[in-house]
mmCIF file of C-alpha atoms in Angstrom:
data_model
loop_
_atom_site.group_PDB
_atom_site.id
_atom_site.type_symbol
_atom_site.label_atom_id
_atom_site.label_comp_id
_atom_site.label_asym_id
_atom_site.label_seq_id
_atom_site.Cartn_x
_atom_site.Cartn_y
_atom_site.Cartn_z
ATOM 1 C CA MET A 13 4.268 -54.279 -15.615
ATOM 2 C CA ALA A 14 7.158 -55.867 -16.394
ATOM 3 C CA ASP A 15 10.626 -53.712 -15.333
ATOM 4 C CA VAL A 16 10.791 -52.351 -19.099
ATOM 5 C CA GLN A 17 14.345 -50.440 -19.155
ATOM 6 C CA LEU A 18 13.059 -46.934 -20.610
ATOM 7 C CA ASP A 19 13.002 -42.943 -19.339
ATOM 8 C CA TRP A 20 9.596 -42.717 -19.475
ATOM 9 C CA ASN A 21 9.778 -39.044 -18.550
ATOM 10 C CA ASN A 22 12.310 -38.448 -21.546
ATOM 11 C CA LEU A 23 10.968 -40.693 -24.500
ATOM 12 C CA GLY A 24 10.857 -38.074 -26.815
ATOM 13 C CA PHE A 25 8.466 -38.981 -30.961
ATOM 14 C CA LYS A 26 10.592 -41.713 -32.408
ATOM 15 C CA TYR A 27 10.657 -45.752 -33.625
ATOM 16 C CA ARG A 28 11.944 -48.500 -30.900
ATOM 17 C CA ASN A 29 11.605 -52.021 -31.996
ATOM 18 C CA LEU A 30 8.693 -53.588 -30.018
ATOM 19 C CA PRO A 31 8.695 -57.465 -29.496
ATOM 20 C CA TYR A 32 4.699 -57.909 -31.336
ATOM 21 C CA ARG A 33 3.434 -56.322 -34.665
ATOM 22 C CA TYR A 34 0.353 -57.289 -36.290
ATOM 23 C CA ARG A 35 0.029 -57.957 -40.123
ATOM 24 C CA ALA A 36 -2.553 -59.442 -42.934
ATOM 25 C CA TYR A 37 -2.400 -59.958 -46.368
ATOM 26 C CA TYR A 38 -4.497 -59.194 -49.096
ATOM 27 C CA LYS A 39 -5.021 -61.880 -52.298
ATOM 28 C CA ASP A 40 -7.418 -63.057 -54.686
ATOM 29 C CA GLY A 41 -10.226 -59.901 -53.129
ATOM 30 C CA GLU A 42 -9.975 -61.385 -49.542
ATOM 31 C CA TRP A 43 -7.646 -60.512 -46.644
ATOM 32 C CA VAL A 44 -5.706 -64.132 -45.457
ATOM 33 C CA LYS A 45 -2.507 -64.715 -42.898
ATOM 34 C CA GLU A 46 -3.933 -62.537 -40.040
ATOM 35 C CA GLU A 47 -0.865 -62.750 -37.444
ATOM 36 C CA LEU A 48 1.290 -61.256 -34.457
ATOM 37 C CA THR A 49 4.568 -61.415 -35.294
ATOM 38 C CA GLY A 50 8.338 -60.566 -34.017
ATOM 39 C CA ASP A 51 9.201 -59.571 -37.579
ATOM 40 C CA ALA A 52 9.497 -55.875 -37.648
ATOM 41 C CA THR A 53 11.287 -56.005 -41.665
ATOM 42 C CA LEU A 54 8.221 -56.187 -44.249
ATOM 43 C CA HIS A 55 9.233 -58.279 -47.225
ATOM 44 C CA ILE A 56 7.749 -56.914 -50.359
ATOM 45 C CA SER A 57 8.604 -56.949 -54.348
ATOM 46 C CA GLU A 58 10.992 -54.612 -55.951
ATOM 47 C CA GLY A 59 7.812 -53.979 -57.896
ATOM 48 C CA SER A 60 5.625 -52.674 -55.474
ATOM 49 C CA THR A 61 3.157 -50.164 -56.351
ATOM 50 C CA ALA A 62 3.438 -48.679 -52.590
ATOM 51 C CA LEU A 63 7.434 -47.664 -53.819
ATOM 52 C CA HIS A 64 7.230 -46.490 -57.094
ATOM 53 C CA TYR A 65 3.885 -44.451 -57.046
ATOM 54 C CA GLY A 66 2.523 -43.651 -53.440
ATOM 55 C CA GLN A 67 0.114 -46.580 -53.242
ATOM 56 C CA GLN A 68 -0.385 -46.463 -49.390
ATOM 57 C CA ASP A 69 -2.200 -45.200 -46.282
ATOM 58 C CA PHE A 70 -1.618 -45.038 -42.933
ATOM 59 C CA GLU A 71 -2.639 -43.498 -39.025
ATOM 60 C CA GLY A 72 -1.929 -42.937 -36.146
ATOM 61 C CA LEU A 73 -3.580 -43.541 -32.397
ATOM 62 C CA LYS A 74 -2.628 -43.865 -29.194
ATOM 63 C CA ALA A 75 -2.930 -46.757 -26.413
ATOM 64 C CA TYR A 76 -3.230 -44.783 -22.855
ATOM 65 C CA ARG A 77 -2.449 -46.075 -19.190
ATOM 66 C CA THR A 78 -4.459 -45.150 -16.461
ATOM 67 C CA LYS A 79 -4.550 -44.658 -12.723
ATOM 68 C CA ASP A 80 -5.797 -48.018 -12.119
ATOM 69 C CA GLY A 81 -3.285 -49.689 -14.284
ATOM 70 C CA SER A 82 -5.230 -50.763 -17.177
ATOM 71 C CA ILE A 83 -4.626 -49.507 -20.691
ATOM 72 C CA GLN A 84 -7.279 -47.650 -22.733
ATOM 73 C CA LEU A 85 -7.502 -46.419 -26.788
ATOM 74 C CA PHE A 86 -9.884 -43.189 -27.526
ATOM 75 C CA ARG A 87 -11.919 -43.347 -30.506
ATOM 76 C CA PRO A 88 -10.086 -46.120 -32.379
ATOM 77 C CA ASP A 89 -13.123 -46.517 -34.850
ATOM 78 C CA ARG A 90 -12.957 -42.779 -35.692
ATOM 79 C CA ASN A 91 -9.324 -43.586 -36.992
ATOM 80 C CA ALA A 92 -10.404 -46.743 -39.106
ATOM 81 C CA ALA A 93 -13.442 -44.289 -40.829
ATOM 82 C CA ARG A 94 -10.594 -42.272 -42.053
ATOM 83 C CA MET A 95 -8.711 -45.353 -43.309
ATOM 84 C CA GLN A 96 -11.107 -46.783 -45.044
ATOM 85 C CA THR A 97 -11.593 -43.046 -46.764
ATOM 86 C CA SER A 98 -7.999 -43.091 -47.767
ATOM 87 C CA CYS A 99 -7.668 -46.127 -49.018
ATOM 88 C CA GLU A 100 -10.684 -45.617 -50.974
ATOM 89 C CA ARG A 101 -9.358 -43.167 -52.635
ATOM 90 C CA LEU A 102 -6.155 -44.728 -53.432
ATOM 91 C CA LEU A 103 -8.047 -47.737 -54.734
ATOM 92 C CA MET A 104 -7.076 -49.937 -51.942
ATOM 93 C CA PRO A 105 -8.880 -52.553 -50.010
ATOM 94 C CA GLN A 106 -10.549 -51.339 -47.109
ATOM 95 C CA VAL A 107 -9.917 -52.917 -43.571
ATOM 96 C CA PRO A 108 -13.147 -53.674 -41.552
ATOM 97 C CA THR A 109 -13.873 -51.502 -38.633
ATOM 98 C CA ASP A 110 -13.984 -54.125 -36.500
ATOM 99 C CA MET A 111 -10.704 -56.020 -38.615
ATOM 100 C CA PHE A 112 -8.709 -52.168 -38.086
ATOM 101 C CA VAL A 113 -9.569 -51.629 -33.519
ATOM 102 C CA ASN A 114 -9.118 -55.981 -32.760
ATOM 103 C CA ALA A 115 -5.456 -55.854 -34.759
ATOM 104 C CA VAL A 116 -4.872 -52.080 -32.630
ATOM 105 C CA LYS A 117 -5.892 -54.283 -29.399
ATOM 106 C CA LYS A 118 -3.785 -57.243 -30.172
ATOM 107 C CA VAL A 119 -1.087 -55.253 -30.720
ATOM 108 C CA VAL A 120 -1.518 -53.243 -27.291
ATOM 109 C CA ARG A 121 -1.970 -56.466 -25.456
ATOM 110 C CA ALA A 122 1.220 -57.981 -26.567
ATOM 111 C CA ASN A 123 3.389 -54.905 -25.949
ATOM 112 C CA GLN A 124 1.391 -53.940 -23.070
ATOM 113 C CA ASP A 125 4.983 -53.798 -20.831
ATOM 114 C CA TYR A 126 5.734 -50.815 -23.202
ATOM 115 C CA VAL A 127 3.022 -48.773 -22.365
ATOM 116 C CA PRO A 128 4.108 -45.915 -20.393
ATOM 117 C CA PRO A 129 3.502 -45.332 -16.853
ATOM 118 C CA TYR A 130 0.123 -43.214 -15.761
ATOM 119 C CA GLY A 131 0.858 -39.708 -14.726
ATOM 120 C CA THR A 132 4.659 -39.586 -16.925
ATOM 121 C CA GLY A 133 2.380 -38.133 -19.872
ATOM 122 C CA ALA A 134 3.732 -40.689 -22.538
ATOM 123 C CA THR A 135 1.681 -42.991 -24.163
ATOM 124 C CA LEU A 136 1.954 -46.099 -26.839
ATOM 125 C CA TYR A 137 1.763 -44.323 -30.168
ATOM 126 C CA LEU A 138 0.187 -47.281 -32.905
ATOM 127 C CA ARG A 139 0.585 -47.124 -36.550
ATOM 128 C CA PRO A 140 -1.833 -49.032 -38.741
ATOM 129 C CA LEU A 141 -0.415 -48.726 -42.600
ATOM 130 C CA MET A 142 -1.352 -50.333 -45.344
ATOM 131 C CA ILE A 143 0.988 -50.930 -48.928
ATOM 132 C CA GLY A 144 0.089 -52.067 -52.338
ATOM 133 C CA VAL A 145 2.513 -54.952 -53.108
ATOM 134 C CA GLY A 146 3.662 -57.347 -55.205
ATOM 135 C CA GLY A 147 5.254 -57.531 -58.906
ATOM 136 C CA ASN A 148 3.929 -54.744 -60.721
ATOM 137 C CA ILE A 149 5.136 -51.622 -63.361
ATOM 138 C CA GLY A 150 2.243 -49.982 -64.339
ATOM 139 C CA VAL A 151 0.648 -47.152 -63.007
ATOM 140 C CA HIS A 152 -2.764 -49.440 -61.601
ATOM 141 C CA PRO A 153 -3.444 -50.773 -58.568
ATOM 142 C CA ALA A 154 -2.071 -53.729 -56.738
ATOM 143 C CA ASP A 155 -3.614 -56.964 -56.613
ATOM 144 C CA GLU A 156 -1.965 -57.785 -53.332
ATOM 145 C CA TYR A 157 -1.362 -55.394 -50.277
ATOM 146 C CA ILE A 158 -0.383 -55.504 -47.003
ATOM 147 C CA PHE A 159 -1.653 -54.223 -43.769
ATOM 148 C CA THR A 160 0.178 -53.997 -39.988
ATOM 149 C CA VAL A 161 -0.249 -52.090 -36.752
ATOM 150 C CA PHE A 162 3.037 -51.570 -34.860
ATOM 151 C CA ALA A 163 3.705 -49.870 -31.866
ATOM 152 C CA THR A 164 6.486 -47.365 -30.062
ATOM 153 C CA PRO A 165 6.233 -45.679 -26.807
ATOM 154 C CA VAL A 166 6.114 -42.054 -27.282
ATOM 155 C CA GLY A 167 6.612 -38.229 -24.813
ATOM 156 C CA SER A 168 6.085 -35.072 -26.543
ATOM 157 C CA TYR A 169 5.865 -34.646 -30.544
ATOM 158 C CA PHE A 170 6.642 -30.974 -30.486
ATOM 159 C CA LYS A 171 10.034 -30.626 -28.263
ATOM 160 C CA GLY A 172 8.500 -28.078 -26.144
ATOM 161 C CA GLY A 173 5.285 -30.095 -25.642
ATOM 162 C CA MET A 174 2.884 -28.017 -23.810
ATOM 163 C CA THR A 175 4.928 -24.679 -23.860
ATOM 164 C CA PRO A 176 4.273 -22.273 -26.943
ATOM 165 C CA THR A 177 6.478 -22.058 -29.722
ATOM 166 C CA ASN A 178 6.265 -20.215 -32.298
ATOM 167 C CA PHE A 179 5.680 -21.353 -35.972
ATOM 168 C CA THR A 180 6.003 -19.598 -40.335
ATOM 169 C CA THR A 181 4.440 -19.333 -42.962
ATOM 170 C CA SER A 182 5.681 -21.867 -45.923
ATOM 171 C CA ASN A 183 5.546 -20.683 -49.589
ATOM 172 C CA TYR A 184 5.065 -24.091 -50.300
ATOM 173 C CA ASP A 185 2.185 -25.978 -50.508
ATOM 174 C CA ARG A 186 1.160 -29.787 -48.718
ATOM 175 C CA ALA A 187 -1.561 -30.381 -51.259
ATOM 176 C CA ALA A 188 -3.730 -29.885 -53.881
ATOM 177 C CA HIS A 189 -7.819 -28.635 -52.651
ATOM 178 C CA LYS A 190 -8.642 -32.014 -55.136
ATOM 179 C CA GLY A 191 -5.631 -34.255 -54.338
ATOM 180 C CA THR A 192 -4.901 -35.829 -51.057
ATOM 181 C CA GLY A 193 -4.597 -33.277 -48.700
ATOM 182 C CA ALA A 194 -8.229 -34.865 -47.213
ATOM 183 C CA TYR A 195 -6.080 -38.503 -46.587
ATOM 184 C CA LYS A 196 -3.803 -39.992 -45.001
ATOM 185 C CA VAL A 197 -1.121 -40.695 -47.134
ATOM 186 C CA GLY A 198 2.364 -40.491 -47.339
ATOM 187 C CA GLY A 199 2.725 -38.034 -50.440
ATOM 188 C CA ASN A 200 1.110 -35.797 -48.106
ATOM 189 C CA TYR A 201 4.170 -36.046 -45.422
ATOM 190 C CA ALA A 202 6.473 -35.964 -48.544
ATOM 191 C CA ALA A 203 5.885 -32.695 -49.977
ATOM 192 C CA SER A 204 6.254 -31.211 -46.186
ATOM 193 C CA LEU A 205 9.864 -32.371 -45.553
ATOM 194 C CA PHE A 206 11.634 -29.904 -47.332
ATOM 195 C CA PRO A 207 9.435 -26.605 -46.472
ATOM 196 C CA GLY A 208 9.859 -28.335 -42.501
ATOM 197 C CA GLN A 209 13.471 -28.478 -42.447
ATOM 198 C CA GLU A 210 13.423 -24.832 -44.501
ATOM 199 C CA ALA A 211 11.129 -23.663 -40.927
ATOM 200 C CA HIS A 212 13.556 -25.596 -38.385
ATOM 201 C CA GLN A 213 16.304 -24.171 -39.861
ATOM 202 C CA HIS A 214 15.646 -20.653 -38.962
ATOM 203 C CA GLY A 215 14.452 -21.736 -35.623
ATOM 204 C CA PHE A 216 10.771 -22.137 -36.049
ATOM 205 C CA SER A 217 9.254 -25.411 -34.333
ATOM 206 C CA ASP A 218 7.488 -26.555 -37.702
ATOM 207 C CA CYS A 219 5.515 -24.374 -40.814
ATOM 208 C CA VAL A 220 1.778 -23.180 -41.496
ATOM 209 C CA TYR A 221 0.584 -23.835 -45.053
ATOM 210 C CA LEU A 222 -1.267 -21.611 -46.463
ATOM 211 C CA ASP A 223 -4.815 -22.330 -49.193
ATOM 212 C CA PRO A 224 -2.757 -23.757 -52.420
ATOM 213 C CA ILE A 225 -4.936 -21.632 -54.299
ATOM 214 C CA GLU A 226 -4.489 -17.534 -53.208
ATOM 215 C CA HIS A 227 -2.642 -18.554 -50.332
ATOM 216 C CA ARG A 228 -4.142 -15.992 -47.985
ATOM 217 C CA LYS A 229 -6.180 -18.197 -45.849
ATOM 218 C CA ILE A 230 -4.417 -20.883 -42.950
ATOM 219 C CA GLU A 231 -4.849 -24.783 -43.247
ATOM 220 C CA GLU A 232 -2.637 -27.092 -41.352
ATOM 221 C CA VAL A 233 0.457 -27.000 -38.944
ATOM 222 C CA GLY A 234 2.682 -29.077 -40.456
ATOM 223 C CA SER A 235 1.172 -32.225 -40.034
ATOM 224 C CA ALA A 236 -1.406 -31.153 -37.492
ATOM 225 C CA ASN A 237 -4.507 -29.020 -37.638
ATOM 226 C CA PHE A 238 -4.686 -25.320 -36.831
ATOM 227 C CA PHE A 239 -7.419 -23.574 -34.214
ATOM 228 C CA GLY A 240 -7.781 -20.227 -32.674
ATOM 229 C CA ILE A 241 -9.560 -18.769 -30.009
ATOM 230 C CA THR A 242 -11.114 -15.791 -30.464
ATOM 231 C CA LYS A 243 -10.894 -12.559 -28.352
ATOM 232 C CA ASP A 244 -15.024 -13.479 -28.112
ATOM 233 C CA GLY A 245 -14.508 -17.429 -27.006
ATOM 234 C CA THR A 246 -15.001 -18.544 -30.099
ATOM 235 C CA PHE A 247 -13.602 -22.143 -31.348
ATOM 236 C CA VAL A 248 -12.388 -21.776 -34.914
ATOM 237 C CA THR A 249 -10.674 -24.216 -36.949
ATOM 238 C CA PRO A 250 -10.337 -24.102 -40.375
ATOM 239 C CA LYS A 251 -12.149 -25.762 -43.315
ATOM 240 C CA SER A 252 -11.208 -26.790 -46.796
ATOM 241 C CA PRO A 253 -11.061 -29.828 -49.145
ATOM 242 C CA SER A 254 -6.921 -30.220 -48.915
ATOM 243 C CA ILE A 255 -7.198 -30.269 -44.820
ATOM 244 C CA LEU A 256 -6.315 -33.924 -43.358
ATOM 245 C CA PRO A 257 -10.135 -34.698 -41.021
ATOM 246 C CA SER A 258 -8.153 -34.642 -37.698
ATOM 247 C CA VAL A 259 -9.725 -36.606 -34.831
ATOM 248 C CA THR A 260 -8.725 -34.635 -32.310
ATOM 249 C CA LYS A 261 -9.649 -31.820 -33.669
ATOM 250 C CA TYR A 262 -13.329 -33.067 -33.771
ATOM 251 C CA SER A 263 -13.043 -33.850 -30.374
ATOM 252 C CA LEU A 264 -12.013 -31.020 -29.132
ATOM 253 C CA LEU A 265 -14.916 -29.551 -31.448
ATOM 254 C CA TRP A 266 -17.729 -31.991 -29.577
ATOM 255 C CA LEU A 267 -15.578 -30.713 -25.925
ATOM 256 C CA ALA A 268 -15.933 -26.597 -26.733
ATOM 257 C CA GLU A 269 -19.803 -26.634 -27.812
ATOM 258 C CA HIS A 270 -20.872 -28.964 -25.573
ATOM 259 C CA LYS A 271 -18.510 -29.301 -22.150
ATOM 260 C CA PHE A 272 -17.763 -25.622 -22.001
ATOM 261 C CA GLY A 273 -20.907 -24.151 -23.787
ATOM 262 C CA MET A 274 -18.203 -22.252 -26.228
ATOM 263 C CA LYS A 275 -19.163 -21.567 -29.825
ATOM 264 C CA THR A 276 -17.546 -22.794 -32.919
ATOM 265 C CA GLU A 277 -16.770 -22.421 -36.579
ATOM 266 C CA GLN A 278 -15.477 -24.056 -39.145
ATOM 267 C CA GLY A 279 -14.356 -21.770 -42.202
ATOM 268 C CA ASP A 280 -12.161 -19.371 -43.380
ATOM 269 C CA VAL A 281 -9.186 -18.373 -41.614
ATOM 270 C CA TYR A 282 -6.844 -15.446 -43.225
ATOM 271 C CA ILE A 283 -3.774 -15.075 -42.389
ATOM 272 C CA ASP A 284 -4.390 -11.324 -42.198
ATOM 273 C CA ASP A 285 -6.626 -11.057 -39.971
ATOM 274 C CA LEU A 286 -4.946 -12.834 -37.013
ATOM 275 C CA ASP A 287 -6.343 -9.967 -34.746
ATOM 276 C CA ARG A 288 -9.184 -12.044 -33.989
ATOM 277 C CA PHE A 289 -7.620 -14.608 -31.881
ATOM 278 C CA ALA A 290 -6.604 -14.307 -28.510
ATOM 279 C CA GLU A 291 -5.196 -17.434 -28.479
ATOM 280 C CA ALA A 292 -3.590 -20.076 -31.173
ATOM 281 C CA GLY A 293 -2.763 -23.887 -31.189
ATOM 282 C CA ALA A 294 -1.875 -26.882 -33.060
ATOM 283 C CA CYS A 295 -4.192 -29.706 -32.693
ATOM 284 C CA GLY A 296 -3.822 -33.631 -33.709
ATOM 285 C CA THR A 297 -2.765 -37.307 -32.320
ATOM 286 C CA ALA A 298 0.616 -36.798 -31.809
ATOM 287 C CA ALA A 299 1.164 -33.450 -31.162
ATOM 288 C CA VAL A 300 -2.679 -33.558 -28.925
ATOM 289 C CA ILE A 301 -2.535 -29.708 -28.252
ATOM 290 C CA SER A 302 0.736 -27.196 -28.949
ATOM 291 C CA PRO A 303 0.329 -23.668 -28.399
ATOM 292 C CA ILE A 304 1.486 -21.457 -31.150
ATOM 293 C CA GLY A 305 3.007 -18.604 -29.475
ATOM 294 C CA GLY A 306 3.616 -16.662 -32.360
ATOM 295 C CA LEU A 307 2.763 -17.447 -36.151
ATOM 296 C CA GLU A 308 5.789 -14.979 -38.789
ATOM 297 C CA HIS A 309 4.307 -14.907 -41.740
ATOM 298 C CA ASN A 310 6.540 -12.173 -44.617
ATOM 299 C CA GLY A 311 8.995 -11.211 -41.631
ATOM 300 C CA LYS A 312 6.606 -9.802 -39.391
ATOM 301 C CA LEU A 313 5.890 -12.549 -35.714
ATOM 302 C CA HIS A 314 2.337 -12.005 -34.738
ATOM 303 C CA VAL A 315 2.079 -13.432 -31.071
ATOM 304 C CA PHE A 316 -1.332 -14.794 -29.904
ATOM 305 C CA TYR A 317 -1.575 -15.140 -26.232
ATOM 306 C CA SER A 318 2.179 -15.762 -24.866
ATOM 307 C CA GLU A 319 5.231 -16.882 -26.242
ATOM 308 C CA THR A 320 6.101 -18.423 -22.892
ATOM 309 C CA GLU A 321 2.423 -19.026 -21.287
ATOM 310 C CA VAL A 322 -0.521 -21.337 -22.311
ATOM 311 C CA GLY A 323 -3.493 -19.206 -22.834
ATOM 312 C CA PRO A 324 -6.091 -20.597 -20.447
ATOM 313 C CA VAL A 325 -8.811 -21.907 -23.168
ATOM 314 C CA THR A 326 -6.308 -23.794 -24.364
ATOM 315 C CA LYS A 327 -5.194 -25.315 -21.168
ATOM 316 C CA LYS A 328 -8.746 -25.603 -20.386
ATOM 317 C CA LEU A 329 -9.526 -27.897 -23.600
ATOM 318 C CA TYR A 330 -5.961 -29.961 -23.003
ATOM 319 C CA ASP A 331 -6.946 -30.900 -19.653
ATOM 320 C CA GLU A 332 -10.666 -32.151 -20.776
ATOM 321 C CA LEU A 333 -8.805 -33.952 -23.251
ATOM 322 C CA THR A 334 -6.270 -35.857 -22.088
ATOM 323 C CA GLY A 335 -8.273 -36.256 -18.843
ATOM 324 C CA ILE A 336 -10.592 -38.132 -20.913
ATOM 325 C CA GLN A 337 -7.918 -39.982 -22.582
ATOM 326 C CA PHE A 338 -5.704 -41.184 -19.151
ATOM 327 C CA GLY A 339 -9.573 -42.241 -17.639
ATOM 328 C CA ASP A 340 -9.511 -39.015 -14.979
ATOM 329 C CA ARG A 341 -12.403 -37.067 -16.600
ATOM 330 C CA GLU A 342 -15.819 -38.762 -17.909
ATOM 331 C CA ALA A 343 -15.619 -39.329 -21.430
ATOM 332 C CA PRO A 344 -18.776 -38.832 -23.873
ATOM 333 C CA GLU A 345 -20.057 -42.513 -25.003
ATOM 334 C CA GLY A 346 -17.935 -44.538 -27.345
ATOM 335 C CA TRP A 347 -15.147 -42.226 -27.053
ATOM 336 C CA ILE A 348 -13.321 -44.713 -24.836
ATOM 337 C CA GLN A 349 -12.154 -48.669 -25.300
ATOM 338 C CA LYS A 350 -10.613 -50.633 -23.371
ATOM 339 C CA VAL A 351 -7.855 -53.270 -23.921
ATOM 340 C CA GLU A 352 -8.754 -56.269 -22.250
ATOM 341 C CA LEU A 353 -5.231 -57.626 -20.627
ATOM 342 C CA ASP A 354 -4.321 -61.166 -20.068
#
């Protein structure tokens, strides 16, 4: 690993312009001109549908440095599958799984000196992105698209990392049940900026979104999925047509059931029934697991396990998941893909 001058232990979660990114162009019904480039700027028409009508989607995954210095990816095929679903919803061309995974690996390999050292807890975050481009003005799908993958080294998403923080419910909706909430598209995140800022201004890490029909059931925690551990040890996570299917969440569901023998449940999580949970957290690629100390609703703060200490089940799940991701624990078959280095 080259001597890259970064404070690996204090990276934060922010963009850095690394030397290389992958780019491919879709034109006349096929993907053409795949390349690695040093150009961090996308050159697109002012008429691009991504700019006017939100015809764009993206993904997020990470590369991990293991103890022996090798680099690995965690379930990149699941990110590819989710992006294909998002593309289908927005009438965009799909990126085949092999093309997606190979593009990610090329970017990691080209920027391998920026994969943080083992033991820092930091990772190389990867952002696959597709946008509709070309000269358009009517409300219809573009004829041309750009698929790109860039990378940036990151630390914890939430400032506290694996320290419990407090959240508050929002009166706003991030997405509708028959809208695009279950797809990783920019419009969902644009809708979350204002309520997220409100939550920050009131001293909370982020806001919790309730169902858009009745505002009675928990859906997402900011841009992450919610989970709770009941007092009888069941792993519970909400189920709704406007929740993004998190790769991290489904991995935790599998580990809870198959590794630790816990009962698991996907269903309604009512905001007025929080007493059933001994622990709670937010999970996602960026956040990994962020313990929820307390959740404010209608001016009342409900504290789960503790506002200062991580619950034992949350800690156990976090240690197992990150142990797999960093190569310290045995992974279920197919979960890990190695990046071949030069």
